[in-house]
Every structure is written in C-alpha cells, then in structure tokens.
Coordinates of C-alpha atoms in Angstrom, one line a residue:
Chain F
M54 CA 0.0 0.0 0.0
I55 CA 1.2 3.5 -0.8
S56 CA 0.4 6.3 1.7
V57 CA 1.2 10.0 1.9
Q58 CA 1.7 12.0 5.0
S59 CA 1.6 15.8 5.4
L60 CA 3.0 16.1 1.9
R61 CA 3.7 19.5 0.7
K62 CA 5.2 21.2 -2.4
R63 CA 5.9 24.8 -2.7
Y64 CA 7.8 26.9 -5.2
G65 CA 9.0 29.9 -3.3
E66 CA 5.9 31.5 -1.8
K67 CA 3.5 29.6 -4.0
V68 CA 2.1 26.5 -2.4
V69 CA 1.0 23.8 -5.0
V70 CA 0.3 20.9 -2.7
E71 CA -0.5 21.5 1.0
D72 CA -0.8 19.0 3.8
V73 CA -2.0 16.0 1.9
N74 CA -2.6 12.9 3.9
L75 CA -3.9 9.9 2.0
D76 CA -3.9 6.1 2.0
F77 CA -4.2 4.5 -1.5
P78 CA -5.9 1.1 -1.2
A79 CA -3.8 -1.7 -2.6
G80 CA -5.0 -3.6 -5.6
K81 CA -7.6 -0.9 -6.4
L82 CA -7.9 1.7 -9.1
T83 CA -7.8 5.2 -7.7
S84 CA -8.6 8.3 -9.8
L85 CA -7.3 11.7 -8.9
I86 CA -9.7 14.3 -10.1
G87 CA -10.2 18.1 -9.7
P88 CA -10.0 21.3 -11.6
N89 CA -6.8 22.5 -13.3
G90 CA -4.1 23.6 -11.0
A91 CA -5.4 21.5 -8.1
G92 CA -2.1 19.8 -7.6
K93 CA -3.0 16.4 -8.9
T94 CA -0.1 15.9 -11.2
T95 CA 2.3 17.4 -8.6
L96 CA 1.1 14.9 -6.0
L97 CA 1.5 12.0 -8.5
M98 CA 5.0 13.1 -9.5
M99 CA 6.2 13.4 -5.9
M100 CA 4.8 9.8 -5.3
G101 CA 6.8 8.7 -8.4
R102 CA 10.0 10.4 -7.2
L103 CA 10.0 12.6 -10.3
L104 CA 9.6 15.7 -8.2
A105 CA 11.3 16.6 -5.0
R106 CA 8.9 17.3 -2.1
S107 CA 9.1 20.3 0.1
S108 CA 8.1 18.3 3.2
G109 CA 6.2 15.3 4.3
E110 CA 6.5 11.7 3.4
V111 CA 5.5 9.1 0.8
R112 CA 5.5 5.6 2.2
L113 CA 5.4 2.3 0.4
E114 CA 4.4 -0.6 2.6
G115 CA 5.4 1.7 5.5
E116 CA 8.8 2.5 4.1
D117 CA 9.8 6.0 3.1
I118 CA 10.3 5.9 -0.7
A119 CA 13.3 8.3 -0.4
V120 CA 15.5 5.6 1.0
L121 CA 14.9 3.1 -1.8
R122 CA 17.6 2.6 -4.4
P123 CA 16.6 3.8 -7.9
A124 CA 16.6 0.3 -9.4
D125 CA 14.6 -1.2 -6.4
F126 CA 12.1 1.7 -6.6
A127 CA 11.7 1.0 -10.4
R128 CA 10.7 -2.5 -9.6
R129 CA 7.9 -1.4 -7.3
I130 CA 6.5 1.8 -8.7
A131 CA 6.3 2.7 -12.4
T132 CA 5.3 6.2 -13.5
L133 CA 4.1 7.3 -16.9
R134 CA 3.9 11.0 -17.6
Q135 CA 1.3 12.5 -19.8
S136 CA 2.1 12.3 -23.5
P137 CA 5.9 12.1 -23.1
D138 CA 7.8 14.2 -25.6
F139 CA 9.5 11.2 -27.1
N140 CA 11.6 11.6 -30.2
L141 CA 13.5 8.4 -30.4
R142 CA 12.8 6.1 -33.3
L143 CA 12.2 2.8 -31.5
T144 CA 9.9 0.0 -32.6
V145 CA 7.0 -0.9 -30.2
D146 CA 8.7 -4.1 -29.0
E147 CA 12.0 -2.3 -28.4
L148 CA 10.1 0.3 -26.3
V149 CA 8.3 -2.3 -24.3
A150 CA 11.6 -4.2 -23.8
Y151 CA 13.0 -1.1 -22.1
G152 CA 10.2 -1.6 -19.5
R153 CA 12.3 -4.6 -18.4
F154 CA 15.4 -2.4 -17.7
P155 CA 14.9 -2.4 -13.9
Y156 CA 15.3 -6.2 -14.0
S157 CA 17.6 -7.0 -16.9
R158 CA 19.7 -3.8 -17.0
G159 CA 19.6 -4.3 -20.8
F160 CA 20.3 -8.0 -21.3
L161 CA 17.0 -9.7 -21.7
T162 CA 16.3 -13.2 -20.2
A163 CA 13.6 -15.6 -21.1
E164 CA 11.5 -14.2 -18.3
D165 CA 11.9 -10.7 -19.7
H166 CA 10.7 -11.9 -23.1
A167 CA 7.7 -13.5 -21.5
A168 CA 6.8 -10.3 -19.7
I169 CA 7.2 -8.3 -22.9
E170 CA 4.9 -10.7 -24.8
Q171 CA 2.4 -10.6 -22.0
A172 CA 2.3 -6.8 -21.9
L173 CA 1.9 -6.5 -25.7
A174 CA -0.9 -9.0 -25.6
F175 CA -2.5 -7.4 -22.6
V176 CA -3.1 -4.0 -24.3
E177 CA -3.7 -5.9 -27.6
I178 CA -1.0 -4.3 -29.7
D179 CA 0.9 -7.5 -30.8
H180 CA 0.2 -6.6 -34.4
L181 CA 2.1 -3.3 -34.0
R182 CA 5.2 -4.7 -32.5
R183 CA 7.5 -3.9 -35.5
A184 CA 6.0 -0.4 -36.1
Y185 CA 8.1 2.6 -35.2
I186 CA 6.6 4.7 -32.3
D187 CA 6.8 7.9 -34.4
E188 CA 4.6 6.4 -37.1
L189 CA 1.7 5.5 -34.7
S190 CA -1.4 7.4 -34.0
G191 CA -1.8 9.1 -30.6
G192 CA -3.9 6.3 -29.2
Q193 CA -1.6 3.5 -30.4
R194 CA 1.4 5.4 -29.0
Q195 CA -0.3 5.7 -25.6
M196 CA -1.1 2.0 -25.7
A197 CA 2.6 1.3 -26.4
F198 CA 3.8 3.4 -23.5
L199 CA 1.2 1.7 -21.3
A200 CA 2.5 -1.7 -22.4
M201 CA 6.0 -0.6 -21.5
T202 CA 4.8 0.5 -18.0
I203 CA 3.0 -2.8 -17.6
A204 CA 6.1 -4.8 -18.6
Q205 CA 7.8 -3.2 -15.7
Q206 CA 5.7 -5.4 -13.5
T207 CA 5.5 -3.1 -10.5
D208 CA 2.8 -3.5 -7.8
C209 CA 1.9 0.1 -8.3
L210 CA 1.4 2.2 -11.5
L211 CA 1.1 6.0 -11.5
L212 CA -0.3 7.4 -14.7
D213 CA -0.7 11.1 -15.4
E214 CA -3.6 11.8 -17.7
P215 CA -3.3 8.6 -19.8
L216 CA -6.4 9.6 -21.7
N217 CA -5.1 12.9 -22.8
N218 CA -5.9 13.6 -26.5
L219 CA -7.3 10.1 -27.1
D220 CA -10.5 9.4 -29.0
M221 CA -13.3 7.5 -27.2
K222 CA -12.4 4.1 -28.4
H223 CA -8.7 4.3 -27.3
A224 CA -9.8 6.0 -24.0
V225 CA -12.1 3.1 -23.3
G226 CA -9.4 0.6 -24.3
I227 CA -6.9 2.2 -21.9
M228 CA -9.4 2.3 -19.0
R229 CA -10.5 -1.3 -19.6
A230 CA -6.9 -2.4 -19.6
L231 CA -6.2 -0.6 -16.3
R232 CA -9.3 -2.1 -14.8
R233 CA -8.2 -5.6 -15.8
L234 CA -4.7 -4.9 -14.3
C235 CA -6.4 -4.4 -10.9
D236 CA -8.9 -7.2 -11.2
E237 CA -6.8 -9.9 -12.8
Q238 CA -3.3 -9.1 -11.5
G239 CA -4.1 -7.3 -8.3
R240 CA -2.0 -4.2 -9.2
T241 CA -2.5 -0.8 -7.6
V242 CA -3.3 1.8 -10.3
I243 CA -3.4 5.5 -9.5
L244 CA -4.2 7.9 -12.3
V245 CA -5.0 11.5 -12.9
V246 CA -8.0 11.8 -15.1
H247 CA -10.1 14.7 -16.3
D248 CA -13.1 12.9 -17.7
I249 CA -15.4 12.5 -14.7
N250 CA -17.4 9.8 -16.4
F251 CA -14.3 7.6 -16.9
A252 CA -13.3 8.2 -13.3
A253 CA -16.8 7.4 -12.0
N254 CA -17.2 4.2 -14.1
Y255 CA -13.8 2.6 -13.8
S256 CA -12.5 3.6 -10.4
D257 CA -12.8 2.0 -7.0
H258 CA -11.8 5.0 -5.2
I259 CA -11.6 8.7 -6.0
V260 CA -9.4 11.4 -4.6
A261 CA -10.8 14.9 -5.4
M262 CA -8.3 17.7 -5.1
K263 CA -8.9 21.5 -5.0
G264 CA -6.4 24.3 -4.5
G265 CA -3.6 21.9 -3.5
R266 CA -5.5 20.2 -0.8
V267 CA -7.6 17.0 -0.7
F268 CA -11.2 18.0 -1.1
R269 CA -12.6 14.5 -0.7
A270 CA -11.1 11.0 -0.7
A271 CA -13.6 8.2 -0.7
P272 CA -15.1 5.3 -2.6
V273 CA -16.7 6.3 -5.9
A274 CA -20.3 6.4 -4.6
Q275 CA -19.5 9.1 -2.0
V276 CA -17.7 11.4 -4.4
V277 CA -19.8 11.1 -7.5
T278 CA -22.8 13.0 -6.3
S279 CA -24.1 16.2 -7.8
A280 CA -23.6 18.2 -4.6
C281 CA -19.9 17.1 -4.2
L282 CA -19.0 17.6 -7.9
R283 CA -20.8 21.0 -8.0
E284 CA -18.7 22.2 -5.1
L285 CA -15.5 20.7 -6.5
Y286 CA -15.8 22.1 -10.0
G287 CA -18.1 25.1 -9.5
L288 CA -20.3 23.7 -12.2
D289 CA -23.8 22.2 -12.1
F290 CA -23.9 18.4 -12.4
E291 CA -26.7 16.0 -13.0
V292 CA -25.6 12.6 -11.8
S293 CA -27.6 9.5 -12.6
A294 CA -26.5 6.3 -10.9
R295 CA -27.6 3.5 -13.0
P296 CA -27.2 -0.3 -12.5
D297 CA -24.7 -0.3 -15.4
G298 CA -22.7 2.7 -14.1
Y299 CA -22.7 6.4 -13.6
F300 CA -23.6 9.2 -16.0
C301 CA -22.5 12.6 -15.0
N302 CA -24.0 15.3 -17.2
Y303 CA -22.4 18.7 -16.9
F304 CA -22.8 19.6 -20.6
K305 CA -26.5 20.6 -20.3
P306 CA -27.9 19.3 -17.0
M307 CA -31.7 18.9 -17.2
G308 CA -33.8 21.2 -14.9
I309 CA -30.7 23.2 -13.8
C310 CA -29.9 25.1 -17.0
K311 CA -32.1 28.0 -17.8
Chain Z
M267 CA 16.5 -7.2 -34.9
T268 CA 14.9 -6.6 -38.2
A269 CA 15.8 -8.5 -41.3
R270 CA 17.1 -5.4 -42.8
T271 CA 19.9 -5.0 -40.2
W272 CA 21.0 -8.5 -40.9
L273 CA 21.2 -7.8 -44.6
T274 CA 23.1 -4.6 -44.4
Q275 CA 25.6 -5.4 -41.7
P276 CA 27.7 -7.8 -43.7
A277 CA 27.7 -5.4 -46.6
A278 CA 28.8 -2.6 -44.4
L279 CA 31.6 -4.8 -42.9
M280 CA 32.8 -5.7 -46.4
L281 CA 32.8 -2.1 -47.5
F282 CA 34.7 -1.2 -44.4
A283 CA 37.3 -3.9 -45.0
A284 CA 37.7 -2.8 -48.6
L285 CA 38.3 0.8 -47.5
C286 CA 40.9 -0.3 -44.9
C287 CA 42.8 -2.1 -47.7
A288 CA 42.6 0.9 -50.0
S289 CA 43.8 3.2 -47.2
V290 CA 46.9 1.0 -46.7
L291 CA 47.7 0.8 -50.4
I292 CA 47.1 4.4 -51.5
G293 CA 49.4 7.2 -50.8
A294 CA 52.4 9.3 -52.0
T295 CA 54.2 6.0 -52.6
P296 CA 51.5 3.7 -54.1
I297 CA 51.9 0.2 -52.9
G298 CA 50.5 -2.7 -55.0
P299 CA 49.2 -5.8 -53.3
G300 CA 52.1 -7.6 -54.9
A301 CA 54.7 -5.4 -53.2
L302 CA 53.3 -6.5 -49.8
A303 CA 53.9 -10.1 -50.6
S304 CA 57.4 -9.5 -51.9
A305 CA 58.5 -8.7 -48.4
N306 CA 60.4 -5.6 -49.6
E307 CA 61.9 -3.9 -46.5
D308 CA 61.2 -0.4 -47.6
V309 CA 57.6 -1.2 -48.4
W310 CA 57.0 -2.8 -45.0
R311 CA 58.7 0.1 -43.3
I312 CA 56.2 2.5 -44.9
V313 CA 53.3 0.2 -44.0
L314 CA 54.2 -0.3 -40.4
S315 CA 55.4 3.1 -39.4
S316 CA 53.0 5.2 -41.4
R317 CA 50.1 3.5 -43.2
L318 CA 48.9 1.2 -40.4
P319 CA 49.1 3.8 -37.7
R320 CA 47.2 6.1 -40.0
L321 CA 44.6 3.5 -40.6
A322 CA 44.2 2.8 -36.9
A323 CA 43.9 6.5 -36.1
L324 CA 41.3 7.0 -38.9
V325 CA 39.2 4.1 -37.7
L326 CA 39.4 5.0 -34.0
T327 CA 38.7 8.7 -34.7
G328 CA 35.8 8.0 -37.0
A329 CA 34.2 5.4 -34.7
G330 CA 34.9 7.6 -31.6
L331 CA 33.5 10.8 -33.1
A332 CA 30.4 9.1 -34.4
I333 CA 29.7 7.6 -31.0
C334 CA 30.4 10.9 -29.3
G335 CA 27.8 12.5 -31.6
V336 CA 25.1 10.0 -30.7
I337 CA 25.8 10.1 -27.0
L338 CA 25.5 13.9 -27.0
Q339 CA 22.3 13.6 -29.1
Q340 CA 20.8 11.4 -26.4
I341 CA 21.9 13.7 -23.6
V342 CA 20.7 16.9 -25.2
R343 CA 17.7 15.1 -26.9
N344 CA 18.4 16.9 -30.1
R345 CA 19.4 15.4 -33.4
F346 CA 21.6 18.3 -34.5
V347 CA 24.1 18.4 -31.8
E348 CA 27.6 17.0 -31.8
P349 CA 30.9 18.2 -30.3
A350 CA 31.3 20.8 -33.0
T351 CA 27.9 22.3 -32.5
T352 CA 27.9 22.4 -28.7
G353 CA 31.2 24.2 -28.1
G354 CA 32.9 21.0 -26.9
L355 CA 35.5 21.1 -29.7
D356 CA 36.3 24.7 -29.1
A357 CA 36.6 24.2 -25.4
A358 CA 39.0 21.3 -25.9
K359 CA 41.0 23.5 -28.3
M360 CA 41.2 26.2 -25.6
G361 CA 42.3 23.7 -22.9
M362 CA 45.1 22.4 -25.2
L363 CA 46.2 25.9 -26.0
I364 CA 46.5 26.9 -22.4
A365 CA 48.4 23.7 -21.5
L366 CA 50.7 24.3 -24.5
T367 CA 51.7 27.8 -23.5
S368 CA 51.8 27.5 -19.8
M369 CA 53.6 24.2 -19.6
P370 CA 55.3 23.8 -23.0
Q371 CA 57.7 21.2 -21.6
L372 CA 54.9 18.7 -21.0
G373 CA 54.0 16.0 -23.4
N374 CA 50.9 14.8 -25.1
L375 CA 49.2 13.2 -22.0
P376 CA 49.0 16.3 -19.8
R377 CA 47.8 18.4 -22.8
M378 CA 45.1 15.8 -23.5
F379 CA 44.1 16.0 -19.9
A380 CA 43.7 19.8 -20.1
A381 CA 41.7 19.5 -23.2
L382 CA 39.5 16.9 -21.5
V383 CA 38.8 19.0 -18.5
F384 CA 37.9 22.0 -20.6
C385 CA 35.7 20.0 -22.9
L386 CA 33.9 18.3 -20.0
A387 CA 33.3 21.6 -18.1
S388 CA 32.0 23.3 -21.2
S389 CA 29.7 20.5 -22.1
L390 CA 28.3 20.3 -18.6
L391 CA 27.6 24.1 -18.8
F392 CA 26.0 23.8 -22.2
V393 CA 23.8 20.8 -21.3
T394 CA 22.6 22.6 -18.1
A395 CA 21.9 25.8 -19.9
I396 CA 19.9 24.1 -22.7
R397 CA 17.9 22.2 -20.1
R398 CA 17.0 25.5 -18.3
L399 CA 16.1 27.2 -21.6
R400 CA 13.5 24.7 -22.6
L401 CA 13.7 25.6 -26.3
R402 CA 10.7 24.7 -28.4
N403 CA 12.6 24.8 -31.7
A404 CA 15.0 21.9 -32.3
V405 CA 17.1 23.9 -34.7
L406 CA 17.8 26.6 -32.1
V407 CA 19.8 24.3 -29.9
P408 CA 22.7 23.7 -32.4
V409 CA 22.5 27.4 -33.4
I410 CA 23.0 28.4 -29.8
G411 CA 25.8 25.8 -29.5
L412 CA 27.5 27.2 -32.6
M413 CA 27.4 30.7 -31.1
Y414 CA 28.7 29.4 -27.8
G415 CA 31.5 27.6 -29.7
S416 CA 32.3 30.8 -31.6
V417 CA 32.7 32.7 -28.4
L418 CA 35.0 30.1 -26.9
N419 CA 36.9 30.0 -30.2
A420 CA 37.3 33.8 -30.1
L421 CA 38.7 33.6 -26.6
A422 CA 41.1 30.9 -27.7
E423 CA 42.2 32.9 -30.7
F424 CA 42.7 36.0 -28.6
Y425 CA 44.8 34.0 -26.2
A426 CA 46.8 32.5 -29.0
Y427 CA 47.3 35.9 -30.5
Q428 CA 48.7 37.2 -27.2
N429 CA 51.0 34.3 -27.0
N430 CA 52.1 34.5 -30.6
I431 CA 51.0 31.1 -31.7
M432 CA 48.1 32.0 -34.0
Q433 CA 49.6 30.4 -37.1
S434 CA 50.7 27.1 -35.5
M435 CA 47.3 26.9 -33.8
Q436 CA 45.4 27.2 -37.1
G437 CA 47.8 24.6 -38.5
W438 CA 47.2 21.9 -36.0
M439 CA 43.5 22.7 -35.5
L440 CA 42.5 21.7 -39.0
G441 CA 42.0 17.9 -38.8
D442 CA 44.9 16.2 -40.6
F443 CA 46.1 12.6 -40.6
S444 CA 49.3 13.1 -42.5
R445 CA 51.1 13.8 -39.2
V446 CA 50.2 10.4 -37.8
V447 CA 53.2 8.2 -37.7
Q448 CA 54.4 5.5 -35.3
G449 CA 55.4 7.1 -32.0
N450 CA 53.3 10.2 -32.0
Y451 CA 49.7 9.0 -32.3
E452 CA 49.4 6.3 -29.7
V453 CA 47.3 8.4 -27.3
I454 CA 44.4 7.8 -29.6
W455 CA 44.1 4.2 -28.6
I456 CA 42.2 5.5 -25.6
I457 CA 39.2 5.6 -27.9
L458 CA 39.1 1.8 -28.0
P459 CA 38.0 1.3 -24.4
I460 CA 35.6 4.3 -24.8
V461 CA 34.0 2.5 -27.7
V462 CA 33.7 -0.7 -25.7
A463 CA 32.3 1.2 -22.7
S464 CA 29.7 3.0 -24.8
Y465 CA 28.6 -0.3 -26.3
L466 CA 28.2 -1.9 -22.8
F467 CA 26.2 1.1 -21.8
A468 CA 24.2 1.4 -25.0
H469 CA 20.9 0.6 -23.3
R470 CA 21.5 3.2 -20.7
F471 CA 22.3 5.9 -23.3
T472 CA 19.0 5.0 -25.1
I473 CA 17.1 5.5 -21.9
V474 CA 18.9 8.8 -21.3
G475 CA 17.5 9.8 -24.7
M476 CA 14.0 9.1 -23.4
G477 CA 14.3 12.0 -20.9
A478 CA 15.0 12.5 -17.2
D479 CA 11.5 11.4 -16.0
M480 CA 11.3 8.2 -18.0
A481 CA 14.9 7.3 -17.2
T482 CA 14.2 7.8 -13.5
S483 CA 11.0 5.8 -13.7
L484 CA 13.1 3.0 -15.2
G485 CA 15.5 3.1 -12.3
L486 CA 18.4 4.8 -14.1
S487 CA 20.5 7.3 -12.1
Y488 CA 20.0 10.0 -14.7
P489 CA 22.5 12.6 -13.6
A490 CA 25.3 10.0 -13.1
M491 CA 24.7 8.6 -16.6
V492 CA 24.7 12.1 -18.2
T493 CA 28.0 12.9 -16.5
F494 CA 29.5 9.6 -17.5
G495 CA 28.4 10.1 -21.1
L496 CA 29.9 13.6 -21.2
M497 CA 33.1 12.2 -19.8
L498 CA 33.3 9.7 -22.6
V499 CA 32.7 12.5 -25.1
A500 CA 35.3 14.7 -23.5
A501 CA 38.0 12.0 -23.5
T502 CA 37.4 11.1 -27.1
I503 CA 37.5 14.8 -28.3
A504 CA 40.6 15.5 -26.2
S505 CA 42.5 12.5 -27.6
T506 CA 41.5 13.2 -31.2
I507 CA 42.3 16.9 -31.0
I508 CA 45.8 16.2 -29.7
T509 CA 46.7 13.7 -32.4
V510 CA 44.8 14.7 -35.5
G511 CA 43.1 18.0 -34.8
A512 CA 39.4 19.1 -35.1
I513 CA 37.2 17.0 -37.4
P514 CA 33.7 18.4 -37.5
F515 CA 30.4 16.8 -38.5
V516 CA 31.2 13.1 -38.3
G517 CA 29.2 12.8 -35.1
L518 CA 26.3 14.6 -36.7
I519 CA 25.9 12.9 -40.1
I520 CA 26.5 9.2 -39.3
P521 CA 24.1 8.9 -36.3
N522 CA 21.4 10.7 -38.3
L523 CA 21.8 8.4 -41.3
V524 CA 21.8 5.3 -39.2
S525 CA 18.7 6.5 -37.3
L526 CA 16.9 7.1 -40.6
Y527 CA 17.2 3.4 -41.6
H528 CA 17.6 1.5 -38.4
G529 CA 16.0 3.6 -35.6
D530 CA 17.5 4.8 -32.4
N531 CA 17.9 1.6 -30.3
L532 CA 21.6 2.1 -29.6
A533 CA 21.9 -1.5 -28.3
R534 CA 21.3 -2.4 -31.9
T535 CA 22.6 0.5 -33.9
L536 CA 25.8 1.5 -32.0
P537 CA 28.0 -1.0 -34.0
L538 CA 26.7 0.4 -37.2
I539 CA 27.3 4.0 -36.1
A540 CA 30.9 3.1 -35.2
L541 CA 31.4 1.3 -38.5
G542 CA 29.8 4.2 -40.4
G543 CA 31.9 6.8 -38.7
A544 CA 35.1 4.8 -39.5
S545 CA 34.1 4.2 -43.1
F546 CA 33.2 7.9 -43.6
L547 CA 36.5 9.1 -42.4
L548 CA 38.3 6.5 -44.5
V549 CA 36.4 7.7 -47.6
C550 CA 37.2 11.4 -46.8
D551 CA 40.9 10.5 -46.2
I552 CA 41.3 8.5 -49.4
A553 CA 39.6 11.3 -51.3
G554 CA 41.9 13.9 -49.7
R555 CA 44.9 11.8 -50.7
L556 CA 43.8 11.3 -54.3
V557 CA 42.6 14.8 -55.3
I558 CA 45.9 16.6 -55.5
Q559 CA 48.4 13.6 -55.5
P560 CA 51.1 13.4 -54.4
F561 CA 50.1 16.2 -52.0
E562 CA 47.2 15.8 -49.5
M563 CA 44.2 17.8 -48.6
P564 CA 43.6 17.9 -44.8
I565 CA 40.7 15.7 -43.8
G566 CA 39.2 18.6 -41.8
L567 CA 38.4 20.2 -45.2
T568 CA 36.8 17.2 -46.8
T569 CA 34.7 16.3 -43.8
G570 CA 33.8 19.9 -43.2
L571 CA 32.6 20.3 -46.8
L572 CA 30.7 17.0 -47.0
G573 CA 29.4 17.3 -43.5
G574 CA 28.4 20.9 -43.8
I575 CA 26.2 20.1 -46.9
M576 CA 24.6 17.1 -45.2
F577 CA 24.0 19.1 -42.0
L578 CA 22.1 21.7 -44.1
V579 CA 20.1 19.0 -45.8
L580 CA 19.1 17.5 -42.5
I581 CA 18.0 20.8 -41.1
W582 CA 16.1 21.5 -44.2
R583 CA 14.3 18.2 -44.2
K584 CA 13.4 18.6 -40.5
S585 CA 12.0 22.1 -40.8
R586 CA 10.1 21.4 -44.0

C-alpha cells in the first residue's frame, strides 16, 4: 500500500500541494480528479519520485520511498507522464523491452521476453510490434507506452492523464486495460483523469483535489454526487447512478440550465 | 533485430574492409598488393610506421567521433548536436592551447588532460543551460551551440594571438592525418576502451534519450549517466584533437543516417554507427589523398565540406 503523510510542495511562496494525507488502497484503481491547478499531477510526480517534495513523506508498505535505491524503486512503482515528448525512433517491441530495464539492465532473459509478450498481448498491440513509435497514432502510442509500463511489472502504477488527447475508443481501451490490471493481477493503479465519467465508471476510489488540498477522498459512490461535484468544479452536475454505471451530465444538466 | 539490419551489416563490414585495404595501399608511394607479398623492407617500413598507424587513427577517430555525436544527441535530446555544435570542440582547443603555452615542456598526455577537463566543463555548462532554456525549436539548440562555440573560439584565438601562436594553432587545428606516424599518435588508442564502454552502456544511453523522467522511472541514475556520457565524449574529443586536430560533423551525419534506416535503439545501432563513422573518415581521407596527388588535402576540409552540406540538408528536411 502506498500512503502519503503531510505532503507539501511549494515553489518559493507559491504552495502547490498543501498538507496532503492519503492512503491509497492496494489492488484498487484510484482516480485523482479536480480542476486544473489543483495539484493532482504534482502529487503524483512526488509519489513517483520525479519531483522533490518540500516536506512530508510518501510511504510504500510503511517504508519511506526516499530511502529506496533507484533500481529497487523502479521494480515497485512505475510512473508514466502525460504524452511524453519522445523523439527516439524505436519500434514498439523495443520500447516495451525497455520496460524490463529495472530487472535485466539491458540484457534480456527468457523471463523478460515472456513479460514483454504478456504486456503486448494485454493491451492488444501485438500486431504493431514492428512499427516505429513515431509512425503510430496518438492512441496507439499511448497503448505502447502503457505496455512498457505494464512490462515493468510493478505493484503500483502511477499514470498522469493517460487519456489525454485520445479518441473515445482508445480511451475506453486504456481504462479497460487498467481495470483488468487491478482485477486480474491485483496491481494498484493511481491515475490523474479529467473525464469525470471515466473516473466514475472505472475507479474503486476517488481522490478529489482542489487548491492543492484533498477535497474528498472516498469510494466512488461518495464522491460522485451532484452536490460534491458541484462544489468541486463550481459547475452544475446531473448525476444519474444506473445499474450499469454512472452518468455525470455537466454539458447541459436537465432542470438546472435555464 | 529486423531482417534489414542482418542484410546490411555484412555489406557494411565488407565495404569497411575494402576501405581499410585501400587506405593502406594508396598514398604518395603507391603500394601494389604484390609489393606487400614481396617482403620488400622499404615497403614494409612505410606500411608499419605510417600506413597502419594512420589506418588505426582513422578508424578509431571515426568510430569515436560518431559515437560521441550519438551520446551527445541522447543527452541533449536533439538530433543536431555533436561536439562541433555544442562548443565542446572549441573548449578542448582552448584547454590544449593553455596547456601548451603555460607548460610547454609537458608531453601529449597532460595536454590531452587539459583538453579533456575544458571540454567536460564546457559540455556540462551547455547541457545545463539548454535544459534550463526549454527551447521549443529543435534547430535553435545547435545554433546556440555554434554561437557558444564561436565565443569560446574567439577567446582561444585572442589567447593564441597574445602568445604569438596564432599560425601554429590554425595549422594543428585543421584535422589532418598526415602527421600520424608511429610514435606520436598512440594516445588515440584511448578511444578503444571508450567505444567498448559506450557499447556496454548502449541501453542506458538510449534510456537517457527518453528524458530524465522516463529514465528515473526505469530506475536509471540519470545525472550520473549524463555525467558519464559527457566524460566519454570529452575523453574522445581530447584524444583526437591532440593527435589529428578538429574534425567536425562526423558525429552529426553518421548517427542521423543510421537512425533514418535503423532507428535509435543504440543497443542495436551502435556497432553500425561506429562502423559508419570509421568508413566515412576512410572515404574522406582517401579522397583527400587522391585529389591533389602526391600532396594531401587535410581531412578537416573534406569532412567539413561533405558534413556541412549534409547538415544543411538534415535541417532543411526537418523544418520542412
């Protein structure tokens, strides 16, 4: 389990993340939601050791992540930033193979090859394995990066806006894959997501942030309510909880819009 | 590994071998293949004291410079950088100059060390500055590098002018292999372990090219790897500038050409880059020896000319 205690990030006078205390349930999918500038990405990057924290602690199974060696850390937590500015010409299978670096340090074993195959099959991009990354569509690219992160076989995956700029089909594909990672392999997935409907329908747990602080952290049913979302985003919501999932209408909520 | 790499590598190796033979046989005293077999003492003296050292220097320099280019390209994450477009070459020149004037009694090794230290310091400064600037335009990076190099060069020239060594500096700065003979070029063998090291670390250098965040997420100590890469580059530049002078553009063209056909997975492409760099220098050197026979054109001119044109084509292709 990954937990955060009195975590804070400030740049000079400006406080971006303030006094965040959270426990992320293991083996569950947690979405970080909230308006722009709420500190979601900053929080995620501090948890992935990609950003230095100003104070506070991030603990993995009770152990401060700052003391872990880089290679050990990379076998336990994998981080994928949003649309990485990637300009190397690698084929998809080469990219995914680099996900095995924390284990193989470059020289692949049979076990590594199995993990690569499994990751490619998991996100259903076997057929693209020989294609160069720079020749793929945005959605396929994102799938390839996700496969690389999956091949890293960490207990915990941190993803920053994996749905950014994707069409509906690819967005659903990514969210389904993440859901299956939790359900079938028991991995902990924590992601920043802007589409409230994806967050509501695919998460177990939601952390809503606002102004650098945790606004609400609870199971989906307690966060996805019209009252809570209205206060979070300053926008009217019409939330219908159906047997097959949630539908949050903020485009033109019925009875609220004049 | 794609089928294509398997097909082209033997061809590249054969071309390389042919160029090596040509390099040994061509020169002010042409040597026929028969003369080698005849065990003529004069012929063998030429081959052993001049032609073979020259061949070794060409191959090591070519491979080393091409690898330097690709390592720098991974670190800066820009396709247009190489030691000549990041100020590294000019800084090494300055270091050598200062060592030469302040401690003229010292030999090649201390001079090389001075060049290495200057080149490393300057590259660290450049890489840090470029990272801070966060340039959106890829072409701006080498332009800034060239400006930075020119400033360093101007300082070096001013220093040389004050110490009255302008002319000799210009002489030994233009890359030239005709000075390479047994006994004065051996420093360049330092490139061999550098090439081996860069191959062993090829995976890591590819990861460096993915950027600091992705490298960290994959468990690589990014700052340590960047520093190590810059040290390899500085050592290569320093050893070549001491023995054969400045040779621009090899590190730029070869990695870009290889990337075009074989991608950027250095674990796979690094041997091709090394081979390509060596072959390119051999071609330039043979051409330089043939054009105005029995005299020689310095290789700095041929590579500068060919490389400059290809650099422009690459930039033009990119910005189109």
